[in-house]
């Protein structure tokens, strides 16, 4: 009977040790998982910030392009109105139109355009 009690006690102790080892392993895995989650969240935040910066850059470029386009459109509209007005008033320039003295194939340097 004493041997049976010792045997049962030894089995309980072994099972408790196994349970303790499994609980320790589970705790380590929980810690590891939490650390990976934190790391992953940091990576996601950094990626989200990069995308937001990229979107802001693109929005700024779009705004600049649209503003430039509107400026050109306004200038073109004013020019068209001016030409139409001059034509309807039988406008004649006071000076003869300047003729180009460049030969065929010659380019106007960009500094003179």
Coordinates of N, CA, C and O in Angstrom, one line a residue:
X1 N 0.8 -1.2 0.0 CA 0.0 0.0 0.0 C 0.9 1.3 0.0 O 0.5 2.2 -0.7
X2 N 1.9 1.2 0.8 CA 2.9 2.3 0.8 C 3.5 2.5 -0.6 O 3.6 3.6 -1.1
X3 N 3.9 1.4 -1.2 CA 4.5 1.4 -2.5 C 3.5 2.0 -3.5 O 3.8 2.8 -4.4
X4 N 2.2 1.7 -3.4 CA 1.2 2.2 -4.3 C 1.0 3.7 -4.1 O 0.9 4.4 -5.1
X5 N 1.0 4.1 -2.9 CA 0.9 5.5 -2.6 C 2.1 6.3 -3.1 O 2.0 7.4 -3.7
X6 N 3.3 5.7 -3.0 CA 4.6 6.4 -3.5 C 4.5 6.4 -5.0 O 4.9 7.4 -5.6
X7 N 4.0 5.3 -5.6 CA 3.9 5.3 -7.1 C 2.9 6.3 -7.6 O 3.2 7.0 -8.6
X8 N 1.8 6.4 -6.9 CA 0.8 7.4 -7.3 C 1.4 8.8 -7.1 O 1.2 9.7 -7.9
X9 N 2.1 9.0 -6.0 CA 2.7 10.3 -5.7 C 3.7 10.7 -6.8 O 3.8 11.8 -7.2
X10 N 4.5 9.7 -7.2 CA 5.5 9.9 -8.2 C 4.9 10.3 -9.5 O 5.3 11.2 -10.2
X11 N 3.8 9.6 -9.9 CA 3.1 9.9 -11.1 C 2.5 11.3 -11.1 O 2.6 12.0 -12.1
X12 N 1.9 11.6 -9.9 CA 1.3 13.0 -9.8 C 2.4 14.0 -10.0 O 2.3 15.0 -10.6
X13 N 3.6 13.8 -9.3 CA 4.7 14.7 -9.4 C 5.2 14.8 -10.9 O 5.4 15.9 -11.3
X14 N 5.3 13.7 -11.5 CA 5.8 13.7 -12.9 C 4.8 14.5 -13.8 O 5.1 15.3 -14.7
X15 N 3.5 14.3 -13.6 CA 2.4 14.9 -14.3 C 2.4 16.4 -14.0 O 2.3 17.3 -14.9
X16 N 2.6 16.8 -12.8 CA 2.7 18.2 -12.4 C 3.9 18.9 -13.1 O 3.9 20.0 -13.5
X17 N 5.0 18.1 -13.1 CA 6.2 18.7 -13.8 C 6.0 18.9 -15.3 O 6.4 19.9 -15.8
X18 N 5.3 17.9 -15.9 CA 5.0 18.0 -17.3 C 4.1 19.2 -17.5 O 4.2 20.0 -18.4
X19 N 3.1 19.3 -16.6 CA 2.1 20.5 -16.7 C 2.9 21.8 -16.6 O 2.7 22.7 -17.3
X20 N 3.8 21.8 -15.6 CA 4.6 23.1 -15.4 C 5.4 23.4 -16.6 O 5.5 24.6 -17.0
X21 N 6.1 22.4 -17.2 CA 6.9 22.6 -18.4 C 6.0 23.1 -19.5 O 6.4 24.1 -20.2
X22 N 4.8 22.5 -19.7 CA 4.0 23.0 -20.7 C 3.5 24.4 -20.5 O 3.4 25.2 -21.4
X23 N 3.2 24.7 -19.3 CA 2.7 26.1 -18.9 C 3.8 27.1 -19.2 O 3.6 28.2 -19.7
X24 N 5.1 26.7 -18.8 CA 6.2 27.6 -19.1 C 6.4 27.8 -20.6 O 6.7 28.9 -21.0
X25 N 6.3 26.7 -21.3 CA 6.5 26.8 -22.8 C 5.4 27.7 -23.3 O 5.6 28.5 -24.2
X26 N 4.1 27.5 -22.8 CA 3.0 28.4 -23.3 C 3.3 29.8 -23.0 O 3.0 30.7 -23.8
X27 N 3.8 30.1 -21.8 CA 4.1 31.5 -21.4 C 5.1 32.1 -22.3 O 5.0 33.3 -22.7
X28 N 6.2 31.3 -22.6 CA 7.2 31.8 -23.5 C 6.7 32.1 -24.9 O 7.0 33.1 -25.5
X29 N 5.8 31.2 -25.4 CA 5.2 31.4 -26.7 C 4.3 32.6 -26.7 O 4.2 33.4 -27.6
X30 N 3.5 32.8 -25.6 CA 2.7 34.0 -25.5 C 3.6 35.3 -25.5 O 3.2 36.3 -26.2
X31 N 4.7 35.3 -24.8 CA 5.6 36.5 -24.9 C 6.1 36.7 -26.3 O 6.2 37.8 -26.8
X32 N 6.5 35.6 -26.9 CA 7.1 35.6 -28.3 C 6.0 36.2 -29.2 O 6.3 37.1 -30.0
X33 N 4.8 35.7 -29.1 CA 3.7 36.1 -30.0 C 3.4 37.6 -29.7 O 3.2 38.4 -30.7
X34 N 3.4 38.1 -28.5 CA 3.2 39.5 -28.2 C 4.3 40.4 -28.8 O 4.0 41.4 -29.4
X35 N 5.5 39.9 -28.7 CA 6.7 40.7 -29.2 C 6.5 40.7 -30.8 O 6.8 41.8 -31.4
X36 N 6.1 39.7 -31.4 CA 6.0 39.7 -32.9 C 4.8 40.6 -33.3 O 4.9 41.3 -34.3
X37 N 3.7 40.6 -32.4 CA 2.6 41.4 -32.7 C 3.0 42.9 -32.6 O 2.7 43.7 -33.5
X38 N 3.8 43.3 -31.6 CA 4.2 44.6 -31.5 C 5.1 45.0 -32.6 O 5.0 46.1 -33.2
X39 N 6.0 44.1 -33.0 CA 6.9 44.4 -34.1 C 6.1 44.6 -35.4 O 6.4 45.5 -36.2
X40 N 5.2 43.7 -35.6 CA 4.4 43.8 -36.8 C 3.6 45.1 -36.9 O 3.5 45.7 -37.9
X41 N 3.0 45.5 -35.7 CA 2.3 46.7 -35.7 C 3.2 47.9 -36.0 O 2.7 48.9 -36.7
X42 N 4.4 47.9 -35.5 CA 5.4 49.0 -35.8 C 5.6 49.0 -37.3 O 5.6 50.1 -37.9
X43 N 5.8 47.8 -37.9 CA 6.0 47.8 -39.4 C 4.8 48.3 -40.2 O 5.0 49.0 -41.1
X44 N 3.6 47.9 -39.7 CA 2.4 48.4 -40.4 C 2.3 49.9 -40.3 O 1.9 50.6 -41.2
X45 N 2.6 50.4 -39.1 CA 2.5 51.9 -38.9 C 3.5 52.6 -39.8 O 3.1 53.6 -40.4
X46 N 4.7 52.1 -39.9 CA 5.7 52.7 -40.8 C 5.3 52.6 -42.2 O 5.4 53.6 -43.0
X47 N 4.7 51.5 -42.6 CA 4.3 51.4 -44.0 C 3.1 52.3 -44.3 O 3.1 53.0 -45.3
X48 N 2.2 52.4 -43.4 CA 1.0 53.3 -43.5 C 1.5 54.7 -43.6 O 1.0 55.5 -44.5
X49 N 2.5 55.1 -42.8 CA 3.1 56.5 -42.9 C 3.7 56.7 -44.2 O 3.5 57.8 -44.8
X50 N 4.5 55.8 -44.7 CA 5.1 55.9 -46.1 C 4.0 56.1 -47.1 O 4.1 57.0 -48.0
X51 N 2.9 55.4 -47.1 CA 1.9 55.5 -48.1 C 1.2 56.9 -47.9 O 0.9 57.5 -48.9
X52 N 0.9 57.3 -46.7 CA 0.3 58.6 -46.5 C 1.2 59.7 -47.0 O 0.7 60.6 -47.7
X53 N 2.5 59.6 -46.8 CA 3.4 60.6 -47.3 C 3.4 60.6 -48.9 O 3.4 61.7 -49.5
X54 N 3.4 59.4 -49.4 CA 3.4 59.3 -50.9 C 2.1 59.9 -51.5 O 2.1 60.6 -52.5
X55 N 1.0 59.7 -50.8 CA -0.3 60.2 -51.3 C -0.3 61.8 -51.2 O -0.7 62.4 -52.1
X56 N 0.3 62.3 -50.1 CA 0.4 63.7 -49.9 C 1.3 64.3 -51.0 O 0.9 65.4 -51.6
X57 N 2.4 63.7 -51.3 CA 3.2 64.1 -52.4 C 2.5 64.2 -53.7 O 2.6 65.1 -54.5
X58 N 1.8 63.1 -54.0 CA 1.0 63.0 -55.2 C -0.1 64.1 -55.3 O -0.3 64.7 -56.3
X59 N -0.7 64.3 -54.2 CA -1.8 65.3 -54.1 C -1.2 66.7 -54.4 O -1.8 67.5 -55.1
X60 N 0.0 67.0 -53.8 CA 0.6 68.3 -54.0 C 1.0 68.4 -55.5 O 0.8 69.5 -56.0
X61 N 1.6 67.4 -56.0 CA 2.0 67.5 -57.5 C 0.8 67.7 -58.3 O 0.8 68.5 -59.3
X62 N -0.3 67.0 -58.0 CA -1.6 67.2 -58.8 C -2.1 68.6 -58.7 O -2.5 69.2 -59.6
X63 N -2.1 69.2 -57.4 CA -2.5 70.5 -57.2 C -1.7 71.5 -58.0 O -2.2 72.4 -58.7
X64 N -0.3 71.3 -58.0 CA 0.6 72.2 -58.7 C 0.3 72.1 -60.2 O 0.2 73.1 -60.9
X65 N 0.1 70.9 -60.7 CA -0.2 70.7 -62.1 C -1.5 71.3 -62.5 O -1.6 72.0 -63.6
X66 N -2.5 71.1 -61.7 CA -3.8 71.7 -62.0 C -3.8 73.2 -62.0 O -4.4 73.9 -62.8
X67 N -3.0 73.8 -61.0 CA -2.9 75.2 -60.9 C -2.2 75.8 -62.2 O -2.6 76.8 -62.7
X68 N -1.1 75.1 -62.6 CA -0.4 75.5 -63.7 C -1.2 75.4 -65.0 O -1.3 76.4 -65.8
X69 N -2.0 74.4 -65.1 CA -2.9 74.2 -66.2 C -4.0 75.3 -66.3 O -4.2 75.9 -67.3
X70 N -4.5 75.7 -65.1 CA -5.5 76.7 -65.0 C -4.9 78.1 -65.4 O -5.5 78.8 -66.2
X71 N -3.7 78.3 -65.0 CA -3.0 79.5 -65.4 C -2.8 79.6 -66.9 O -3.1 80.6 -67.5
X72 N -2.4 78.5 -67.5 CA -2.2 78.4 -69.0 C -3.5 78.6 -69.7 O -3.7 79.3 -70.7
X73 N -4.6 78.0 -69.1 CA -5.9 78.1 -69.7 C -6.4 79.5 -69.7 O -7.0 80.0 -70.6
X74 N -6.2 80.2 -68.5 CA -6.6 81.6 -68.4 C -5.9 82.5 -69.4 O -6.5 83.3 -70.0
X75 N -4.6 82.2 -69.5 CA -3.8 83.0 -70.4 C -4.2 82.8 -71.9 O -4.3 83.7 -72.6
X76 N -4.5 81.5 -72.2 CA -5.0 81.2 -73.5 C -6.4 81.9 -73.8 O -6.6 82.5 -74.9
X77 N -7.3 81.8 -72.8 CA -8.6 82.5 -72.9 C -8.4 84.0 -73.2 O -9.1 84.5 -74.0
X78 N -7.5 84.6 -72.4 CA -7.3 86.0 -72.6 C -6.8 86.3 -74.0 O -7.1 87.3 -74.6
X79 N -5.8 85.5 -74.4 CA -5.2 85.7 -75.7 C -6.3 85.5 -76.8 O -6.4 86.4 -77.8
X80 N -7.1 84.5 -76.7 CA -8.2 84.3 -77.7 C -9.1 85.5 -77.7 O -9.5 86.0 -78.8
X81 N -9.5 86.0 -76.5 CA -10.4 87.2 -76.4 C -9.7 88.4 -77.1 O -10.4 89.1 -77.8
X82 N -8.5 88.6 -76.8 CA -7.7 89.7 -77.4 C -7.7 89.6 -78.9 O -7.9 90.6 -79.6
X83 N -7.4 88.4 -79.4 CA -7.3 88.2 -80.9 C -8.7 88.5 -81.5 O -8.8 89.2 -82.5
X84 N -9.7 87.9 -80.9 CA -11.0 88.1 -81.4 C -11.4 89.6 -81.4 O -12.0 90.1 -82.3
X85 N -11.1 90.3 -80.3 CA -11.4 91.7 -80.2 C -10.6 92.5 -81.3 O -11.2 93.4 -81.9
X86 N -9.3 92.2 -81.4 CA -8.5 92.9 -82.4 C -9.1 92.6 -83.8 O -9.1 93.5 -84.7
X87 N -9.5 91.4 -84.1 CA -10.0 91.1 -85.5 C -11.3 91.8 -85.7 O -11.6 92.3 -86.8
X88 N -12.1 91.8 -84.7 CA -13.5 92.5 -84.9 C -13.3 94.0 -85.0 O -14.2 94.7 -85.6
X89 N -12.2 94.6 -84.5 CA -12.0 96.0 -84.6 C -11.1 96.4 -85.8 O -10.6 97.5 -85.8
X90 N -10.9 95.4 -86.7 CA -10.0 95.6 -87.8 C -8.6 96.1 -87.4 O -8.1 97.1 -87.9
X91 N -8.1 95.5 -86.4 CA -6.8 95.9 -85.8 C -5.7 95.7 -86.8 O -5.6 94.6 -87.4
X92 N -4.8 96.7 -87.0 CA -3.6 96.5 -87.8 C -2.4 96.9 -86.9 O -2.4 98.0 -86.3
X93 N -1.4 96.0 -86.9 CA -0.3 96.4 -86.0 C 0.4 97.6 -86.6 O 0.5 97.9 -87.8
X94 N 1.0 98.4 -85.6 CA 1.7 99.6 -86.0 C 3.0 99.3 -86.6 O 3.6 100.1 -87.4
X95 N 3.6 98.2 -86.2 CA 5.0 97.8 -86.7 C 4.8 96.6 -87.6 O 4.0 95.7 -87.3
X96 N 5.6 96.5 -88.6 CA 5.5 95.2 -89.4 C 5.9 94.0 -88.6 O 6.8 94.2 -87.7
X97 N 5.4 92.9 -88.9 CA 5.7 91.7 -88.1 C 7.2 91.4 -88.3 O 7.7 91.5 -89.4
X98 N 7.9 91.0 -87.2 CA 9.3 90.7 -87.3 C 9.5 89.4 -88.0 O 8.9 88.4 -87.6
X99 N 10.3 89.3 -89.0 CA 10.5 88.1 -89.7 C 11.8 87.4 -89.2 O 12.8 88.0 -88.8
X100 N 11.8 86.1 -89.2 CA 12.9 85.3 -88.7 C 14.0 85.3 -89.7 O 13.7 85.2 -90.9
X101 N 15.3 85.5 -89.3 CA 16.4 85.5 -90.3 C 17.1 84.2 -90.2 O 18.2 84.1 -90.8
X102 N 16.5 83.2 -89.5 CA 17.2 81.9 -89.5 C 17.0 81.1 -90.7 O 15.9 81.2 -91.3
X103 N 18.0 80.4 -91.1 CA 17.8 79.5 -92.3 C 17.1 78.2 -91.9 O 16.9 77.9 -90.7
X104 N 16.8 77.4 -92.9 CA 16.1 76.2 -92.7 C 17.0 75.3 -91.8 O 18.2 75.1 -92.1
X105 N 16.4 74.6 -90.8 CA 17.2 73.7 -90.0 C 17.9 74.3 -88.9 O 18.5 73.6 -88.0
X106 N 18.0 75.7 -88.8 CA 18.7 76.3 -87.6 C 17.7 76.4 -86.5 O 16.5 76.5 -86.7
X107 N 18.2 76.2 -85.3 CA 17.4 76.3 -84.1 C 17.6 77.6 -83.4 O 18.7 78.2 -83.4
X108 N 16.5 78.0 -82.7 CA 16.6 79.2 -81.9 C 17.2 78.7 -80.5 O 16.6 77.8 -79.9
X109 N 18.3 79.3 -80.0 CA 18.8 78.8 -78.7 C 17.7 79.0 -77.6 O 16.9 80.0 -77.7
X110 N 17.7 78.1 -76.7 CA 16.7 78.1 -75.6 C 16.7 79.4 -74.8 O 15.7 79.9 -74.3
X111 N 17.9 80.1 -74.8 CA 18.0 81.3 -74.0 C 17.3 82.5 -74.7 O 17.1 83.5 -74.2
X112 N 17.1 82.3 -76.0 CA 16.4 83.4 -76.8 C 14.9 83.1 -77.1 O 14.3 83.9 -77.7
X113 N 14.4 82.0 -76.6 CA 13.0 81.7 -76.8 C 12.2 82.5 -75.8 O 12.5 82.8 -74.7

